[in-house]
Short mmCIF file of C-alpha atoms and ligand atoms in Angstrom, two decimals:
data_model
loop_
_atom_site.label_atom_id
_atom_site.label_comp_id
_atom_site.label_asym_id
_atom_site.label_seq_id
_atom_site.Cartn_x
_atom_site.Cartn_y
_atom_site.Cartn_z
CA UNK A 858 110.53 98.61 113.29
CA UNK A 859 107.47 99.47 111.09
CA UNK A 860 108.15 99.33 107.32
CA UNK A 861 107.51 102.91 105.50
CA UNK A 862 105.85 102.87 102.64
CA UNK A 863 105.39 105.44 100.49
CA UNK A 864 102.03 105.39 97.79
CA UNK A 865 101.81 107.80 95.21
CA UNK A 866 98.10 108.25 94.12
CA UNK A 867 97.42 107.05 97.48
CA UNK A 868 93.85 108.83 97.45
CA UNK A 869 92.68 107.57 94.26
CA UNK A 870 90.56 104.52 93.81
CA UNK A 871 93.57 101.61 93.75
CA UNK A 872 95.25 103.67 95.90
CA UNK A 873 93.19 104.52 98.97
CA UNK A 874 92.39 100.54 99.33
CA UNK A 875 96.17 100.10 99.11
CA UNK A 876 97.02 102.22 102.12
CA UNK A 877 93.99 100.67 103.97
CA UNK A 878 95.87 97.23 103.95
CA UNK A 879 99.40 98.65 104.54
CA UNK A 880 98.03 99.63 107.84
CA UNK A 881 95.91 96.94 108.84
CA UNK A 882 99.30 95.04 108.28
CA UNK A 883 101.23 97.42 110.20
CA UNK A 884 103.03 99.58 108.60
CA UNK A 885 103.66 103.22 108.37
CA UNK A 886 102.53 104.73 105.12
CA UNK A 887 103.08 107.49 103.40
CA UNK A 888 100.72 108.82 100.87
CA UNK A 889 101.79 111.45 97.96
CA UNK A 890 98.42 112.97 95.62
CA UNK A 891 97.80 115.87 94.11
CA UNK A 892 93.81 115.02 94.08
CA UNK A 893 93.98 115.34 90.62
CA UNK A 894 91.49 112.14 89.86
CA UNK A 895 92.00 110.95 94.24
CA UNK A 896 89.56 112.09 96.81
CA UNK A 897 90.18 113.32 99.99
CA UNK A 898 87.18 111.04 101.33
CA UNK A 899 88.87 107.78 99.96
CA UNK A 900 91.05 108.89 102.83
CA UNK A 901 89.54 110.05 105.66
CA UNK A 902 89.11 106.93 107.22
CA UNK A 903 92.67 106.26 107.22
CA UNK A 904 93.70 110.27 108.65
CA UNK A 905 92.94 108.96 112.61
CA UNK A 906 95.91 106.62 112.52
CA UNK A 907 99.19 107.87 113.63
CA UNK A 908 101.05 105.82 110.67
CA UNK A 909 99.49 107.40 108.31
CA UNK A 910 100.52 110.81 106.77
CA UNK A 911 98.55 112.56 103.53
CA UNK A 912 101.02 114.76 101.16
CA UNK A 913 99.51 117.09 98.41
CA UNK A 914 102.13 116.38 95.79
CA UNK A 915 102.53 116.18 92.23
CA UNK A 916 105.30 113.52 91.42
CA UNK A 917 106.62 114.99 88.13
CA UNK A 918 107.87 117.19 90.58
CA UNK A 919 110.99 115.66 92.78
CA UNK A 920 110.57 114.52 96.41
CA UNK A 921 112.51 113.89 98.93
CA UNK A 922 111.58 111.27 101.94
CA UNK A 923 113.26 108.28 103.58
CA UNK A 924 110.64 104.97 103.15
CA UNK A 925 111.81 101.63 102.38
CA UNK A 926 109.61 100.70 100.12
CA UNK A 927 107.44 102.58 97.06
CA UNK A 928 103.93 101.81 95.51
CA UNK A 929 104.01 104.28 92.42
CA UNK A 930 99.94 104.44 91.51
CA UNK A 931 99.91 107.95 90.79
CA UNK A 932 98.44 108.54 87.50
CA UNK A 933 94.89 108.96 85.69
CA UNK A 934 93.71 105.81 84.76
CA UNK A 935 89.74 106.63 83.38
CA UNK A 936 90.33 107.62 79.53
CA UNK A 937 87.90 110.98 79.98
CA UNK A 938 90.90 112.12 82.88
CA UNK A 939 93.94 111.28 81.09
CA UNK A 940 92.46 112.62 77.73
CA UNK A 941 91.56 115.75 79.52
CA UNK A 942 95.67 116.63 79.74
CA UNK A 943 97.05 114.56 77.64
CA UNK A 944 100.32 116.45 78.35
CA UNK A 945 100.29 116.51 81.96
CA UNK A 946 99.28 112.40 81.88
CA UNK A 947 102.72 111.27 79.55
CA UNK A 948 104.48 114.02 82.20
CA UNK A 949 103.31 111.75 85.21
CA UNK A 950 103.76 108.59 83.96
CA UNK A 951 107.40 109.45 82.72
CA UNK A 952 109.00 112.52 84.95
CA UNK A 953 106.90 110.97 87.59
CA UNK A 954 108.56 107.44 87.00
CA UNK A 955 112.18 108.95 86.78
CA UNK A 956 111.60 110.87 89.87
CA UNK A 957 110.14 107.78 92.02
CA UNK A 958 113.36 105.95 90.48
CA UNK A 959 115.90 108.36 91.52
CA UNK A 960 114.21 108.50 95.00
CA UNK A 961 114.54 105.12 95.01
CA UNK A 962 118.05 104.85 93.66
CA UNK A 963 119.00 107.76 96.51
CA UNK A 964 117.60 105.73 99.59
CA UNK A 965 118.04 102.32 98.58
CA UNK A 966 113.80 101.48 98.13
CA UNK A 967 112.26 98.57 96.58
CA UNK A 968 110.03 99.98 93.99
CA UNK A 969 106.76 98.82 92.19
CA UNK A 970 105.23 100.42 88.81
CA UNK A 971 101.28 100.03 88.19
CA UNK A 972 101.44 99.45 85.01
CA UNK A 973 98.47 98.58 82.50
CA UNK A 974 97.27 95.98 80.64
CA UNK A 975 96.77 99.01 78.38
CA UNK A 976 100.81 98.21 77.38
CA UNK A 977 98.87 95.68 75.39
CA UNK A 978 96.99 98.21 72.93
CA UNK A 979 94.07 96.51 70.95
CA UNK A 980 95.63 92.91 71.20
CA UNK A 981 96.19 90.70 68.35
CA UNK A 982 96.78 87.90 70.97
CA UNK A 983 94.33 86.55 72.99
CA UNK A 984 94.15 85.92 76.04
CA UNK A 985 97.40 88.39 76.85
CA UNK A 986 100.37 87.23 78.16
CA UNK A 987 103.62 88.60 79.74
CA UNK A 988 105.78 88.19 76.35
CA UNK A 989 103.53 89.74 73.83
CA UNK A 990 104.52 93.30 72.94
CA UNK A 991 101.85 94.68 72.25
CA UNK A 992 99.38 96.43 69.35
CA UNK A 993 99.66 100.27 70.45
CA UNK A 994 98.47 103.28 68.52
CA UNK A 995 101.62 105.75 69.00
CA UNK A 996 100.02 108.77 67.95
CA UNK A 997 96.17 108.27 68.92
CA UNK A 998 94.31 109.75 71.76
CA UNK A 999 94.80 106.64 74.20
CA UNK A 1000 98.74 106.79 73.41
CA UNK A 1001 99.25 109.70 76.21
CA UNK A 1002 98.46 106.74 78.84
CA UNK A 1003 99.39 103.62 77.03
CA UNK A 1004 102.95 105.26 75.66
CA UNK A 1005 103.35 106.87 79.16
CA UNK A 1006 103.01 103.58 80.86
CA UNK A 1007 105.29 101.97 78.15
CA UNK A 1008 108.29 104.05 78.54
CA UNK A 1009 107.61 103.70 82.41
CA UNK A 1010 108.45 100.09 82.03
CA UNK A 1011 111.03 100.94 79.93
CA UNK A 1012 112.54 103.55 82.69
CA UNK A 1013 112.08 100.60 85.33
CA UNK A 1014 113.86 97.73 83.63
CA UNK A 1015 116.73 100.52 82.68
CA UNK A 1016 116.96 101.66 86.24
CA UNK A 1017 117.00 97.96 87.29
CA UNK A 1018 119.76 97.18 84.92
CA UNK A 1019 121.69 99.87 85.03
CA UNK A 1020 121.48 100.73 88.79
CA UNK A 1021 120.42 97.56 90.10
CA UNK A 1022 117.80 98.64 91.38
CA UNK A 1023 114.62 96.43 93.45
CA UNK A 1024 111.92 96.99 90.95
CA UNK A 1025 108.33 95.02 90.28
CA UNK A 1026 106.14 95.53 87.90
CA UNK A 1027 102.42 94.81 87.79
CA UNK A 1028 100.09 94.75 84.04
CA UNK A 1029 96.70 95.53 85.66
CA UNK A 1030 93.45 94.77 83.94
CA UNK A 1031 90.44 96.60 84.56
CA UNK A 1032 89.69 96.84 88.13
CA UNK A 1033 86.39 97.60 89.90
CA UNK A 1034 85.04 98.66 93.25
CA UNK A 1035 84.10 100.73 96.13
CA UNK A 1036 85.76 104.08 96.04
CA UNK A 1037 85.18 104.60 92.58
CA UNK A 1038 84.54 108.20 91.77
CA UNK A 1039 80.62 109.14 90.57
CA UNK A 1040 82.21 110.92 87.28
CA UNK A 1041 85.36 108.36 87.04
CA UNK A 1042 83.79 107.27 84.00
CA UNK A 1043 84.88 104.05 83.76
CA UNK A 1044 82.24 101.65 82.39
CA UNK A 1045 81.41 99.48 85.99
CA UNK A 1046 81.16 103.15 87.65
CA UNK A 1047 79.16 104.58 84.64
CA UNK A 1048 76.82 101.53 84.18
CA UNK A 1049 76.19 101.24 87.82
CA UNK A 1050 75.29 104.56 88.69
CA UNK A 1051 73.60 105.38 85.40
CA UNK A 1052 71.30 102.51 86.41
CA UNK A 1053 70.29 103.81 89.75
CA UNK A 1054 69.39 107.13 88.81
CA UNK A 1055 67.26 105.34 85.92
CA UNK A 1056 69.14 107.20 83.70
CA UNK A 1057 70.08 105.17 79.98
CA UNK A 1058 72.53 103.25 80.21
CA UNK A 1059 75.54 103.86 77.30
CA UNK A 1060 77.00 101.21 75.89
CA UNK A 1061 79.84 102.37 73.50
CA UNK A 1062 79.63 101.11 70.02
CA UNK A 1063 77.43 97.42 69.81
CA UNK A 1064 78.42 96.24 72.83
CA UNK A 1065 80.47 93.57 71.59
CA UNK A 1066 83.82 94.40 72.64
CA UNK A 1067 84.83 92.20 76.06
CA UNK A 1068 86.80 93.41 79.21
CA UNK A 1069 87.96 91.10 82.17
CA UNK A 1070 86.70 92.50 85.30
CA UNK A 1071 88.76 92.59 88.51
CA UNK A 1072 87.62 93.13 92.12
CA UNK A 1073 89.67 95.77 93.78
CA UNK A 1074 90.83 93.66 96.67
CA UNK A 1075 92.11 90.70 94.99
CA UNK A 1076 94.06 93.44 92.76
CA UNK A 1077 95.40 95.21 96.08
CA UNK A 1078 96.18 91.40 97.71
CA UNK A 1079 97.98 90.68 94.04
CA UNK A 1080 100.19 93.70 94.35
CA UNK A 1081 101.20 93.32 98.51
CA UNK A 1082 101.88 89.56 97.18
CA UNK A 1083 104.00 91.32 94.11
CA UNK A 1084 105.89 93.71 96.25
CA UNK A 1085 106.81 90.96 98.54
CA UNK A 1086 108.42 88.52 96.12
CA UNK A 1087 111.98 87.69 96.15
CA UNK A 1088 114.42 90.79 94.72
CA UNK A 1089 115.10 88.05 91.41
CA UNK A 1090 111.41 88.51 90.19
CA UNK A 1091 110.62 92.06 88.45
CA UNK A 1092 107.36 90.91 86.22
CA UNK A 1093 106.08 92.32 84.09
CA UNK A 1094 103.35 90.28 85.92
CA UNK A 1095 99.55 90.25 84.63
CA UNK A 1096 97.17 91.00 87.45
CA UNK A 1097 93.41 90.74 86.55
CA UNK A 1098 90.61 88.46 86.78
CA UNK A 1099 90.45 86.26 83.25
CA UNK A 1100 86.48 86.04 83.71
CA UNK A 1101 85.44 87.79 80.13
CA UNK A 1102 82.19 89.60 79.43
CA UNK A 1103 81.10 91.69 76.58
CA UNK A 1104 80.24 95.43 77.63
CA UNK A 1105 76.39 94.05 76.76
CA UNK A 1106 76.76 91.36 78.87
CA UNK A 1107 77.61 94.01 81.99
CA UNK A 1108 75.19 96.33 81.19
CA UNK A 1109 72.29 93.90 81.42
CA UNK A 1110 73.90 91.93 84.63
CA UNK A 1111 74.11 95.70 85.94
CA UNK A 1112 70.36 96.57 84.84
CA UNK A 1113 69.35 93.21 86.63
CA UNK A 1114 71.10 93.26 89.64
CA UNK A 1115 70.00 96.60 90.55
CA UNK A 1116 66.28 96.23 89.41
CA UNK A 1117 66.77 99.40 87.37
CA UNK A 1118 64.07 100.41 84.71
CA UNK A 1119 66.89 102.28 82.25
CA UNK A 1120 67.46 101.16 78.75
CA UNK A 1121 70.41 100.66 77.05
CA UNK A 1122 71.23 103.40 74.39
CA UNK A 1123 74.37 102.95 72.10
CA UNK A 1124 77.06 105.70 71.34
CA UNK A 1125 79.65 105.97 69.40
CA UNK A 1126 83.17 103.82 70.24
CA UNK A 1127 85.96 106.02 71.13
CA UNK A 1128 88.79 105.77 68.90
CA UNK A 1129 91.38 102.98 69.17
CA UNK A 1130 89.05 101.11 72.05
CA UNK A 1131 90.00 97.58 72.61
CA UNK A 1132 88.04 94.66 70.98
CA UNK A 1133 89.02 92.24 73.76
CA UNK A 1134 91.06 91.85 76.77
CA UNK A 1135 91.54 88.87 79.34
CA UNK A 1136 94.32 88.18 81.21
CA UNK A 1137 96.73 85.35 81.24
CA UNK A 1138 97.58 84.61 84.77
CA UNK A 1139 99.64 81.74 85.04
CA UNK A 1140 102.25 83.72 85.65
CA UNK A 1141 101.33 85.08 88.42
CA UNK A 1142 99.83 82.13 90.00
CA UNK A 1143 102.73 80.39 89.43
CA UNK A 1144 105.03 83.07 91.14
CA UNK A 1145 103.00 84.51 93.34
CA UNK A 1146 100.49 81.81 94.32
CA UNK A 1147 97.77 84.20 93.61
CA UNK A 1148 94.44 84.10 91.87
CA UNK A 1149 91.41 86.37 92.26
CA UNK A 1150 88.72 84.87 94.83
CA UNK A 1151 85.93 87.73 93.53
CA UNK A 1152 83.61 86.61 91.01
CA UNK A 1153 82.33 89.59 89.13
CA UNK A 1154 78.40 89.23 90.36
CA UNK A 1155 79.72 89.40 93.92
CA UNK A 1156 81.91 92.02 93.44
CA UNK A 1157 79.22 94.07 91.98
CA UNK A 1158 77.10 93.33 94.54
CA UNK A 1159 79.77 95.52 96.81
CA UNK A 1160 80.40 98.14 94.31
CA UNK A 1161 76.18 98.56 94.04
CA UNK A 1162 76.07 98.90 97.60
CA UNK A 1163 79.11 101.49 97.43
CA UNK A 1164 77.10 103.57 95.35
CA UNK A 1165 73.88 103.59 96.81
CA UNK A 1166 75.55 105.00 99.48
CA UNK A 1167 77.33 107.78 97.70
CA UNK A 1168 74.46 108.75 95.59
CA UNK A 1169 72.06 108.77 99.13
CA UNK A 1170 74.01 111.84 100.40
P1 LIG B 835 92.52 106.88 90.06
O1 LIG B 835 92.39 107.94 89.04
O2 LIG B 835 91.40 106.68 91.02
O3 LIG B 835 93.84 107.10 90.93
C1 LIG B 835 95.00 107.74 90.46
C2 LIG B 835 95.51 108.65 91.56
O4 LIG B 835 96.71 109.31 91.11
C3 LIG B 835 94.52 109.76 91.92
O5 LIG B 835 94.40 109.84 93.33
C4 LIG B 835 95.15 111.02 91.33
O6 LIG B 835 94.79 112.20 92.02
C5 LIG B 835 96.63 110.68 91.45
N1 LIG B 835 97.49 111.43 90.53
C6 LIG B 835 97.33 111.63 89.20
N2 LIG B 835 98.35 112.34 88.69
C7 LIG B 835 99.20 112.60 89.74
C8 LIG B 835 100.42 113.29 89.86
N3 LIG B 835 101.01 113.87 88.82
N4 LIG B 835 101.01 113.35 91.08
C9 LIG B 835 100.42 112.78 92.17
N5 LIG B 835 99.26 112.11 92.10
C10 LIG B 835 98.64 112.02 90.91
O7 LIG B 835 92.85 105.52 89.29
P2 LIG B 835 93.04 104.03 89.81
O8 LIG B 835 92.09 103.19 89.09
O9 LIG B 835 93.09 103.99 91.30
O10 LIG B 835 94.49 103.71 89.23
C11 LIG B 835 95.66 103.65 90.02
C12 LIG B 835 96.83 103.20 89.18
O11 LIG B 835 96.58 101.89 88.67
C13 LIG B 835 97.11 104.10 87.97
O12 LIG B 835 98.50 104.22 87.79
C14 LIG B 835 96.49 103.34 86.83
O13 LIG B 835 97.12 103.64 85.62
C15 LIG B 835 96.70 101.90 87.26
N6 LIG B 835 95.73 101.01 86.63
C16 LIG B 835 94.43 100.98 87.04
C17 LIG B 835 93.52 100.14 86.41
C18 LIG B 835 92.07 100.05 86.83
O14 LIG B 835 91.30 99.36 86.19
N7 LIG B 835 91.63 100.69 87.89
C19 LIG B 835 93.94 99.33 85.33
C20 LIG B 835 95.26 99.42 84.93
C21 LIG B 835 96.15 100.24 85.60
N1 LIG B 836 114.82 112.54 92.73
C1 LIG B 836 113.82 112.72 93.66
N2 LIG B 836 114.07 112.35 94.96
C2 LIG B 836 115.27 111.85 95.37
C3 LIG B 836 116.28 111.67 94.39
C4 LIG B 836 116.03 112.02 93.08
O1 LIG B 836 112.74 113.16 93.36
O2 LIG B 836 115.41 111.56 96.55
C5 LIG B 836 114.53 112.91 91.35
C6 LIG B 836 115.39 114.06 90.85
O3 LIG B 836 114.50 115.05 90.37
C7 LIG B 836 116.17 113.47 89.70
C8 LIG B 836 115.41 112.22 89.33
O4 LIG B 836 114.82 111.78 90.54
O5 LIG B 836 116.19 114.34 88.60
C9 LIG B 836 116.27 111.12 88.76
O6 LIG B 836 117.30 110.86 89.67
P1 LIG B 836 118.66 110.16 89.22
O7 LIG B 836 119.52 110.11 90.42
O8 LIG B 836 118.36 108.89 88.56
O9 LIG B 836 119.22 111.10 88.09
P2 LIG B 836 119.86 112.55 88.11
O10 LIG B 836 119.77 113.08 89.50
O11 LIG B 836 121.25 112.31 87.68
O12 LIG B 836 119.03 113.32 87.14
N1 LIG B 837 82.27 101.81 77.86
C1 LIG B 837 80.92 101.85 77.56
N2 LIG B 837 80.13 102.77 78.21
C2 LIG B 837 80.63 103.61 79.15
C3 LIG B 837 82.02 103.56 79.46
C4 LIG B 837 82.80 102.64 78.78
O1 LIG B 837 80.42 101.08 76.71
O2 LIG B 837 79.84 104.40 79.70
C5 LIG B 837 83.11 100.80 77.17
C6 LIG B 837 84.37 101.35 76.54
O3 LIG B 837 84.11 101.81 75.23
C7 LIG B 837 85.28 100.16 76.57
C8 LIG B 837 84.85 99.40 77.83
O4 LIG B 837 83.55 99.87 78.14
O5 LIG B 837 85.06 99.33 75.45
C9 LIG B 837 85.78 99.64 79.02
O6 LIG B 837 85.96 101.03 79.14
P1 LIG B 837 86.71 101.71 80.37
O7 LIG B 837 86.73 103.18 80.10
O8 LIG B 837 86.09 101.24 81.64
O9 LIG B 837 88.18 101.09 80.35
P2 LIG B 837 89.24 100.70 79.20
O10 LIG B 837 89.41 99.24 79.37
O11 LIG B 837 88.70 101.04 77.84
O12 LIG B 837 90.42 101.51 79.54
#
């Protein structure tokens, strides 16, 4: 029998290469979005196959279907979308989380969060692992996603304990590639196609501040591998690539790769943005025997290409 899998946020960047894989593997998936940041195109592709079914849904509202397993991805993850309703982004990372849970707890389901290495705040330990807590703003503009996310870990390990249920969750650090939106807003997406409409490229603040950069199918690969772990291991587990740049340091591999003539212009850095980030992923090579194959110049090489395409219709 074909395993059903249900993805929430299915159509969304993460999500749409998710499905993609579920059903190149075989099974039947299921995929829950209320388009709020996903695109219907992401999906198309996938809408000829018989296994795969598209529900408009918003998961802070319940839902009731029979799958045996549950990839919960639903949630803004560019800062300009989850600032935009604050409100509505804590409401789908924590009614959204209790919901999937129950649904889970109901029909038995193994069930993995997508968290963020957001959890981490603006780190005071570098590079991040597993144990650290964390250096979170509670009451800043970020804190609607990083709190969210927080408290959905929380809800996870509670359910786990106090229901026993299957749970796994995944930390994951910036991730780039094709099926990006034009206005996610994210800095690959924005540097990329800022650069080939020759349009200046904004770097945020000096420049200075560093970000590990993952390619989005050695993410999706790290969370199949995640999901399929024995029932003992929950995470958290760090998925990301640990190859640091400064945002400088991307804007000019950006500028070179695509032969663009923009400039860089600097703006001013959002509140609370993170001074560094980079992954610590023994853990998840240990566990998991994964690593990510992807260096960053090839990976933007595909996520160029992505765009040229987008912007050409
Ligand atoms: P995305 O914005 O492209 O995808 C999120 C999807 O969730 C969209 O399709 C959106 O429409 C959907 N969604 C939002 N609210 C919803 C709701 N209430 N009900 C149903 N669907 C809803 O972002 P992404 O980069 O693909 O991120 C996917 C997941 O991975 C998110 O949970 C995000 O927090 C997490 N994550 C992503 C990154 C990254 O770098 N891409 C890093 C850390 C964590
Ligand atoms: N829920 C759902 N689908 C299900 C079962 C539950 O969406 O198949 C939601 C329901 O809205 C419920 C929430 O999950 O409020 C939490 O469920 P749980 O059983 O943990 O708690 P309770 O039902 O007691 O609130
Ligand atoms: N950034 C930037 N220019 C942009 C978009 C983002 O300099 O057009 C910076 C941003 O300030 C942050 C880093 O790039 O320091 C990564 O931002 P992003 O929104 O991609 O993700 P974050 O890791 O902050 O959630």
């Amino acid at each position: 029998m074909r395993k059903r899998i249900l993805v929430t946020g299915g159509s969304g960047f993460i999500g749409s290469h998710l499905c993609a894989r579920l059903l190149e593997e075989g099974c039947e998936v299921l995929c829950a979005d209320n388009f709020f940041t996903g695109r219907k195109e992401n999906v198309v592709p996938l809408l000829h196959n018989p296994y795969f079914e598209l529900l408009r849904h918003d998961i802070t509202f319940p839902l009731y279907v029979e799958v045996d397993e549950i990839y919960n991805l639903a949630c803004p993850a560019s800062p300009i979308h989850y600032q935009f309703d604050p409100v509505q982004t804590t409401k789908t990372s924590v009614h959204g989380a209790i919901n999937m849970l129950g649904l889970a707890k109901r029909i038995k389901a193994k069930i993995l969060q997508a968290s963020t290495s957001e959890v981490y705040g603006d780190p005071v330990e570098h590079p991040q692992r597993e144990s650290y807590w964390g250096n979170v703003n509670p009451i800043g503009p970020r804190a609607c996603y990083d709190e969210g996310k927080r408290c959905a870990e929380t809800l996870f390990f509670d359910y786990h304990r106090q229901h026993r249920l299957r749970i796994k969750v995944a930390r994951i650090f910036n991730t780039y590639g094709p099926n990006m939106a034009l206005n996610d807003g994210r800095v690959v997406s924005n540097f990329i196609v800022q650069a080939l409409q020759g349009k200046p490229i904004t770097v945020y603040g000096d420049g200075s501040q560093t970000r590990s950069f993952c390619y989005v199918d050695d993410l999706v690969d790290g969370l199949v591998r995640l999901m399929g772990s024995g029932d003992e291991f929950t995470g958290p587990v760090n998925l990301g690539n640990p190859g640091e740049f400064t945002i400088l340091e991307l804007a000019r591999k950006v500028i070179s790769m695509t032969g663009s003539r923009s400039e860089v212009v600097f703006e001013p850095l959002p509140h609370d943005d993170p001074m560094q980030r980079k992954p610590d992923i023994g853990l998840a090579e240990g566990v998991l025997g994964w690593r990510p194959s992807v260096p960053l110049e090839r990976g933007l090489v595909k996520t160029v290409d992505y765009f040229r395409r987008m912007l050409a219709v």
